[in-house]
mmCIF file with all atom_site columns, C-alpha atoms in Angstrom:
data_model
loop_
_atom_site.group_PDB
_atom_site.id
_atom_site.type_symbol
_atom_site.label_atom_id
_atom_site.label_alt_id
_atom_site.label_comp_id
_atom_site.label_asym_id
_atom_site.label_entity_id
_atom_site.label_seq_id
_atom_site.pdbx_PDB_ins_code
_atom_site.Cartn_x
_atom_site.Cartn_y
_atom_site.Cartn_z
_atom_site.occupancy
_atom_site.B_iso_or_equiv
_atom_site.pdbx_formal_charge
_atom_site.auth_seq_id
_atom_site.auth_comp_id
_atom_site.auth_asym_id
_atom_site.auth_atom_id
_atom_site.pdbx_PDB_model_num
ATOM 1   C CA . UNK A 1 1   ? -67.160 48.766 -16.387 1.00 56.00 ? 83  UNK A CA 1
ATOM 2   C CA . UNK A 1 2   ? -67.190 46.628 -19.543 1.00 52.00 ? 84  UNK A CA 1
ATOM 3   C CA . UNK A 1 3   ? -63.939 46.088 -20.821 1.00 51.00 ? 85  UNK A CA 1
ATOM 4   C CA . UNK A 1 4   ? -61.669 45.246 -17.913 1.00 50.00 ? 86  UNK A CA 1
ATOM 5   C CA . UNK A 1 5   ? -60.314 41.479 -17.955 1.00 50.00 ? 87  UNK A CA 1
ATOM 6   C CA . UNK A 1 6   ? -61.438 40.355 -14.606 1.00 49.00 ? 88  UNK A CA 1
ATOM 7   C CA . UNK A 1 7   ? -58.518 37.865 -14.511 1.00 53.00 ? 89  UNK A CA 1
ATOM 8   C CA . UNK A 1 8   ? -55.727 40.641 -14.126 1.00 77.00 ? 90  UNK A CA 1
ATOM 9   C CA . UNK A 1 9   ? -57.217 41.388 -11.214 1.00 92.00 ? 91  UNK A CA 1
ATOM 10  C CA . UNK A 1 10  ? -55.201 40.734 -7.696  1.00 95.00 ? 92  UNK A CA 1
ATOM 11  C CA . UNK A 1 11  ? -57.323 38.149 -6.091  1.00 96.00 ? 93  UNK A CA 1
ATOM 12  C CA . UNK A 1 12  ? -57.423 36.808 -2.318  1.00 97.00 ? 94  UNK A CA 1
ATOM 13  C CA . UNK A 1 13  ? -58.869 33.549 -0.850  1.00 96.00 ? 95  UNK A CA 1
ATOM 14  C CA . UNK A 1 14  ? -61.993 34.536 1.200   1.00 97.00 ? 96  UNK A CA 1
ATOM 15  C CA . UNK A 1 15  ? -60.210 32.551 3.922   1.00 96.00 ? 97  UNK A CA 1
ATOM 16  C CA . UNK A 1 16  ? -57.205 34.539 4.059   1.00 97.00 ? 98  UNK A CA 1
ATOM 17  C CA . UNK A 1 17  ? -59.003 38.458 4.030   1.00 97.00 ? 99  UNK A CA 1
ATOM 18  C CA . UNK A 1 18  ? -57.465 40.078 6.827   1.00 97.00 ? 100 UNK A CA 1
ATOM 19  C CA . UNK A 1 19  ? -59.321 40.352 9.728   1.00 94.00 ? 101 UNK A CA 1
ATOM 20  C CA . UNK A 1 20  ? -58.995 44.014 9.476   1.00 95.00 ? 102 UNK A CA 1
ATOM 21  C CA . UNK A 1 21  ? -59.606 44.380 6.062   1.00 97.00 ? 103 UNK A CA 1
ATOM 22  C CA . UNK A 1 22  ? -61.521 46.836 4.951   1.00 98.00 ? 104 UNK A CA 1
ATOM 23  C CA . UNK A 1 23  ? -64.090 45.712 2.465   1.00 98.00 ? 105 UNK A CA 1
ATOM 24  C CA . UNK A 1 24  ? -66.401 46.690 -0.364  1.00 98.00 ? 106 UNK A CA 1
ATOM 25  C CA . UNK A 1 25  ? -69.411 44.581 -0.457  1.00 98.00 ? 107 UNK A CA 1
ATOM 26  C CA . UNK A 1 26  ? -70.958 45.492 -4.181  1.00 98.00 ? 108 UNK A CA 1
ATOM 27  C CA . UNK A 1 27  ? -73.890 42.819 -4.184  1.00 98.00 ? 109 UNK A CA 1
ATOM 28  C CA . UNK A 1 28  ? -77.575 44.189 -4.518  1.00 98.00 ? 110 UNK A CA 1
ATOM 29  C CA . UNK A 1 29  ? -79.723 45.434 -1.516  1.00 98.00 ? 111 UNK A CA 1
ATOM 30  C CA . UNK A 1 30  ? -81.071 42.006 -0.940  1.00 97.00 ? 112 UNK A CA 1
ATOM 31  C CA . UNK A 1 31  ? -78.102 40.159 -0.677  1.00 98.00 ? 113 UNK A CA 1
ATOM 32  C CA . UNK A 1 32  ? -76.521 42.772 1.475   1.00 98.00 ? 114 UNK A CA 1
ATOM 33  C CA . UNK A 1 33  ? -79.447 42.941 4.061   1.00 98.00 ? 115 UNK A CA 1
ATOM 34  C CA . UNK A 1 34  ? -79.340 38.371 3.713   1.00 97.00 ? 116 UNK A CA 1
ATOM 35  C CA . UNK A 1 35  ? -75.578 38.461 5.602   1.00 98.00 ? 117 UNK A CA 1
ATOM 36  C CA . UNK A 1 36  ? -72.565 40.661 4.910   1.00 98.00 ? 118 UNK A CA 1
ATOM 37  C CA . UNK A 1 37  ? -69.501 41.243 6.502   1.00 98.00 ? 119 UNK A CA 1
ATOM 38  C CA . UNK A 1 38  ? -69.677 43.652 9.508   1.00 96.00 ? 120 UNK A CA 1
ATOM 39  C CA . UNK A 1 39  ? -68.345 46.631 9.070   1.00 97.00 ? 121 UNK A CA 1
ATOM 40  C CA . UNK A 1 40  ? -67.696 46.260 4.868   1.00 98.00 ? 122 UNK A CA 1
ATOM 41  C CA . UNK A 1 41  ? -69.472 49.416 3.549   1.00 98.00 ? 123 UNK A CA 1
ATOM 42  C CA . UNK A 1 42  ? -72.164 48.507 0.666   1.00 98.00 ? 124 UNK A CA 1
ATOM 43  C CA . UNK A 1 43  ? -71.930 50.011 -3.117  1.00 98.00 ? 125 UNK A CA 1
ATOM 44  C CA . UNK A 1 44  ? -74.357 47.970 -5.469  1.00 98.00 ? 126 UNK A CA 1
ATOM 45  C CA . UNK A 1 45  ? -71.850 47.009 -8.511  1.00 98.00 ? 127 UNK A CA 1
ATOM 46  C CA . UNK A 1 46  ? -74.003 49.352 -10.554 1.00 97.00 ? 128 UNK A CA 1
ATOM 47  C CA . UNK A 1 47  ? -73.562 52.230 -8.427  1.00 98.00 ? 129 UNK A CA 1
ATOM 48  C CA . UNK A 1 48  ? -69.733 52.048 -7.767  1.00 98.00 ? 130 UNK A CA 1
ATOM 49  C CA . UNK A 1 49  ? -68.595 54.685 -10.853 1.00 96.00 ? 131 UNK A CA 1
ATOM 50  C CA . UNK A 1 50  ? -70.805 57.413 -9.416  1.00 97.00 ? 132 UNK A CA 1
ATOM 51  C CA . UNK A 1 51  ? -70.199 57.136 -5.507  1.00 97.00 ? 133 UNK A CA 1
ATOM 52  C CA . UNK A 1 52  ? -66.613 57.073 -5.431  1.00 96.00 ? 134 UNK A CA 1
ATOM 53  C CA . UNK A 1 53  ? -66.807 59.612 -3.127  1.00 96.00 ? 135 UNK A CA 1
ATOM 54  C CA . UNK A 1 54  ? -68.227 56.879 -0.700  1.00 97.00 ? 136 UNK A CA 1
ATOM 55  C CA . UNK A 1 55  ? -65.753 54.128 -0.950  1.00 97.00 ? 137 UNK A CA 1
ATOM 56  C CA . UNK A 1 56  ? -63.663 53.718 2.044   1.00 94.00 ? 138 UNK A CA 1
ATOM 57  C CA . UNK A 1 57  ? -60.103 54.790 2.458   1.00 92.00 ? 139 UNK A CA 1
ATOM 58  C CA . UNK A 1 58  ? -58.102 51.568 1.970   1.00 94.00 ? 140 UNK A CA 1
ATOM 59  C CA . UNK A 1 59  ? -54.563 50.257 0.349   1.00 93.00 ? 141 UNK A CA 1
ATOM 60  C CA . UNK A 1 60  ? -55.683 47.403 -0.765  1.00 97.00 ? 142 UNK A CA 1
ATOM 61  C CA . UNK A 1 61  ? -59.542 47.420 -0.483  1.00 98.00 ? 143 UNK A CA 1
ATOM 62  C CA . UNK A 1 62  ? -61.041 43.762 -0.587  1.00 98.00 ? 144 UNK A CA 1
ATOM 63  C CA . UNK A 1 63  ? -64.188 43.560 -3.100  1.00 98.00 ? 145 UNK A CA 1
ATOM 64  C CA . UNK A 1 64  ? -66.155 40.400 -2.454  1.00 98.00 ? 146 UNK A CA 1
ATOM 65  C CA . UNK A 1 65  ? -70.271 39.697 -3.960  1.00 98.00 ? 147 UNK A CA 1
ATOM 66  C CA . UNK A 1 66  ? -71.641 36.401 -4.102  1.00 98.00 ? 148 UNK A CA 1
ATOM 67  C CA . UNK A 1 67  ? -69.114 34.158 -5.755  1.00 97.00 ? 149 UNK A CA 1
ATOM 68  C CA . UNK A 1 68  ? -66.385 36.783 -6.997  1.00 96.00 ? 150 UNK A CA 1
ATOM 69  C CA . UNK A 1 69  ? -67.501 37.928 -10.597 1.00 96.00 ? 151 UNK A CA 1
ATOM 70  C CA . UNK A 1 70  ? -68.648 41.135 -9.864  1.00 97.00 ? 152 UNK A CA 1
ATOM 71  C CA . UNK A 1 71  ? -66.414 41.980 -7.435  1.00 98.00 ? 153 UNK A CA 1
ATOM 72  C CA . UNK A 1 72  ? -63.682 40.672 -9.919  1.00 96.00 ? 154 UNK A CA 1
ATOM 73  C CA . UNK A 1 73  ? -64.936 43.352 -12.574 1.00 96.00 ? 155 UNK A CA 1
ATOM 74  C CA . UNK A 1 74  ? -65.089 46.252 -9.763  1.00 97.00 ? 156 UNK A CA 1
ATOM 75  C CA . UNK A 1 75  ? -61.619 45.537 -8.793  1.00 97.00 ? 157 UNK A CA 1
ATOM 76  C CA . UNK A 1 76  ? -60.890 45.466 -12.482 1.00 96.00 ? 158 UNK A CA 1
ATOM 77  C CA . UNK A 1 77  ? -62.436 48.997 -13.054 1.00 96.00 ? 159 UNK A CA 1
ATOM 78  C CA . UNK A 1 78  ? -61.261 50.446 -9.769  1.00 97.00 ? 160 UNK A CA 1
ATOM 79  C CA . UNK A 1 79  ? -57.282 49.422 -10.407 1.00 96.00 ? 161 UNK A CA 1
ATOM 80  C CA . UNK A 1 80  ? -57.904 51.019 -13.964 1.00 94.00 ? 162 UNK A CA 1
ATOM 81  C CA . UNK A 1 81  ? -58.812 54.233 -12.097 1.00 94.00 ? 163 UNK A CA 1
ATOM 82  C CA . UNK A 1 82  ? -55.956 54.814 -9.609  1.00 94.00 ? 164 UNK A CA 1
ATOM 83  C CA . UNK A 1 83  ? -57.135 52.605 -6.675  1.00 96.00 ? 165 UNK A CA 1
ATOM 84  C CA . UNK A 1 84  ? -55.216 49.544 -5.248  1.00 96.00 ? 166 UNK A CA 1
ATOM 85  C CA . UNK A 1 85  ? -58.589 47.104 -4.959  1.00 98.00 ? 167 UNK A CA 1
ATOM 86  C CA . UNK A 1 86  ? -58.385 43.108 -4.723  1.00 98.00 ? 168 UNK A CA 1
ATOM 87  C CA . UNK A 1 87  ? -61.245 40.488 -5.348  1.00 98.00 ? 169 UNK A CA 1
ATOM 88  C CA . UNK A 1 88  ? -62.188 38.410 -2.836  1.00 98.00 ? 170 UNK A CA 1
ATOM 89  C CA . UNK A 1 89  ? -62.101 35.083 -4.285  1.00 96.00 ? 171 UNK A CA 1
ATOM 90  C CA . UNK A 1 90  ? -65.503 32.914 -4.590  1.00 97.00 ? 172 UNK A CA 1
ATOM 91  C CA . UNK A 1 91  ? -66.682 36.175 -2.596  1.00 98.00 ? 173 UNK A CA 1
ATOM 92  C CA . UNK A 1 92  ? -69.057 35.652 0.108   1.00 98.00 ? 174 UNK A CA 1
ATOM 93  C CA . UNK A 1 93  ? -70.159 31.997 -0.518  1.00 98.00 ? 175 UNK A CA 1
ATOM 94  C CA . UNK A 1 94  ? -66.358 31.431 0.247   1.00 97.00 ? 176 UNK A CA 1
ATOM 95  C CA . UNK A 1 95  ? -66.786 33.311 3.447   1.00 98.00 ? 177 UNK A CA 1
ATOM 96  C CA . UNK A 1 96  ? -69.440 32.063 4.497   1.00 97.00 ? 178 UNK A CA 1
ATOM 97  C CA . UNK A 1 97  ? -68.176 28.327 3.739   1.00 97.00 ? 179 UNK A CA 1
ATOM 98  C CA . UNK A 1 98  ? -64.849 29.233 5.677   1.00 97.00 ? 180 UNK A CA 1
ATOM 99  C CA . UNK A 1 99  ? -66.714 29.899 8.353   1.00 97.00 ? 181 UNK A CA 1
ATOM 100 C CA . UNK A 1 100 ? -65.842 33.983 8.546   1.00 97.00 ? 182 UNK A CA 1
ATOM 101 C CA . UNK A 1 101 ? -68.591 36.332 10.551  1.00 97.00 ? 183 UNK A CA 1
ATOM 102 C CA . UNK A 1 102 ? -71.381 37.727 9.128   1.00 97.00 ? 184 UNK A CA 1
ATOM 103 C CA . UNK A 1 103 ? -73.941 39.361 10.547  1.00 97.00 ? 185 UNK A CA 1
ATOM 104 C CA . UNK A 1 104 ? -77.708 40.476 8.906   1.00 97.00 ? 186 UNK A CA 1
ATOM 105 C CA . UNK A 1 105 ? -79.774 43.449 8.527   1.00 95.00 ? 187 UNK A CA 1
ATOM 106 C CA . UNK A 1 106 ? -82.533 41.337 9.513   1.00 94.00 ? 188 UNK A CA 1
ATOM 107 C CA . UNK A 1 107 ? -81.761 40.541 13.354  1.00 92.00 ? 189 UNK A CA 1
ATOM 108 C CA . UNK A 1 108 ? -81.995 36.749 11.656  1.00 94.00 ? 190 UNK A CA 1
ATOM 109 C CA . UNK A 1 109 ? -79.245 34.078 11.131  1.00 96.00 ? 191 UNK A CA 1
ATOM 110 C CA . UNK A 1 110 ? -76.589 36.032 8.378   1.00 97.00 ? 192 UNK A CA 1
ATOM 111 C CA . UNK A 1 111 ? -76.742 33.812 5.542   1.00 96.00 ? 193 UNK A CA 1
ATOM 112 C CA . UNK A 1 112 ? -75.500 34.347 1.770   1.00 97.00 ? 194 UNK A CA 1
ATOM 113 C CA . UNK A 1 113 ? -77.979 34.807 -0.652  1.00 92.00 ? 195 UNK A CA 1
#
């Protein structure tokens, strides 16, 4: 996933994802479980190249991590292989600032970690 210039890479404001977007949330186990967005499905950004078999039908899918580097190399790699992805800009701190749901895997407050 190296050499993909994040910055041609379609990119949305957190605050204007579509409420029925359909999201890839590729931030590690322990952010996920800290406050996600419900119903996104979660690929670690590590993990993406060998479970594309578990990415979720979408045209566009929405990409988001923490603050929108990672997810701005995914959506890099995954346009570069046939797929129609954008980055959620600033990514989940964005969300969360914007006020978007979340919800945990901890029954606690969703927060971003």
């Amino acid at each position: 996933m190296g050499d993909v210039m994040p910055q041609q890479v379609p990119t949305v404001p957190a605050s204007e994802v579509p409420e029925d977007a359909v999201v890839l949330d590729v931030r590690e186990d322990d952010e996920w479980v800290a406050g996600h967005i419900d119903g996104a499905t979660h690929i670690p950004m590590g993990e993406v190249p060998a479970r594309l078999d578990d990415l979720p039908e979408a045209d566009p899918l929405y990409v988001t991590c923490r603050g929108g580097g990672r997810s701005a190399r995914v959506a890099a790699w995954l346009n570069a292989n046939g797929y129609d992805a954008v980055n959620v800009g600033g990514g989940m701190g964005e969300w969360e600032a914007a006020g978007r749901p979340m919800v945990s895997e901890t029954g606690q407050q969703p927060f971003v970690r």
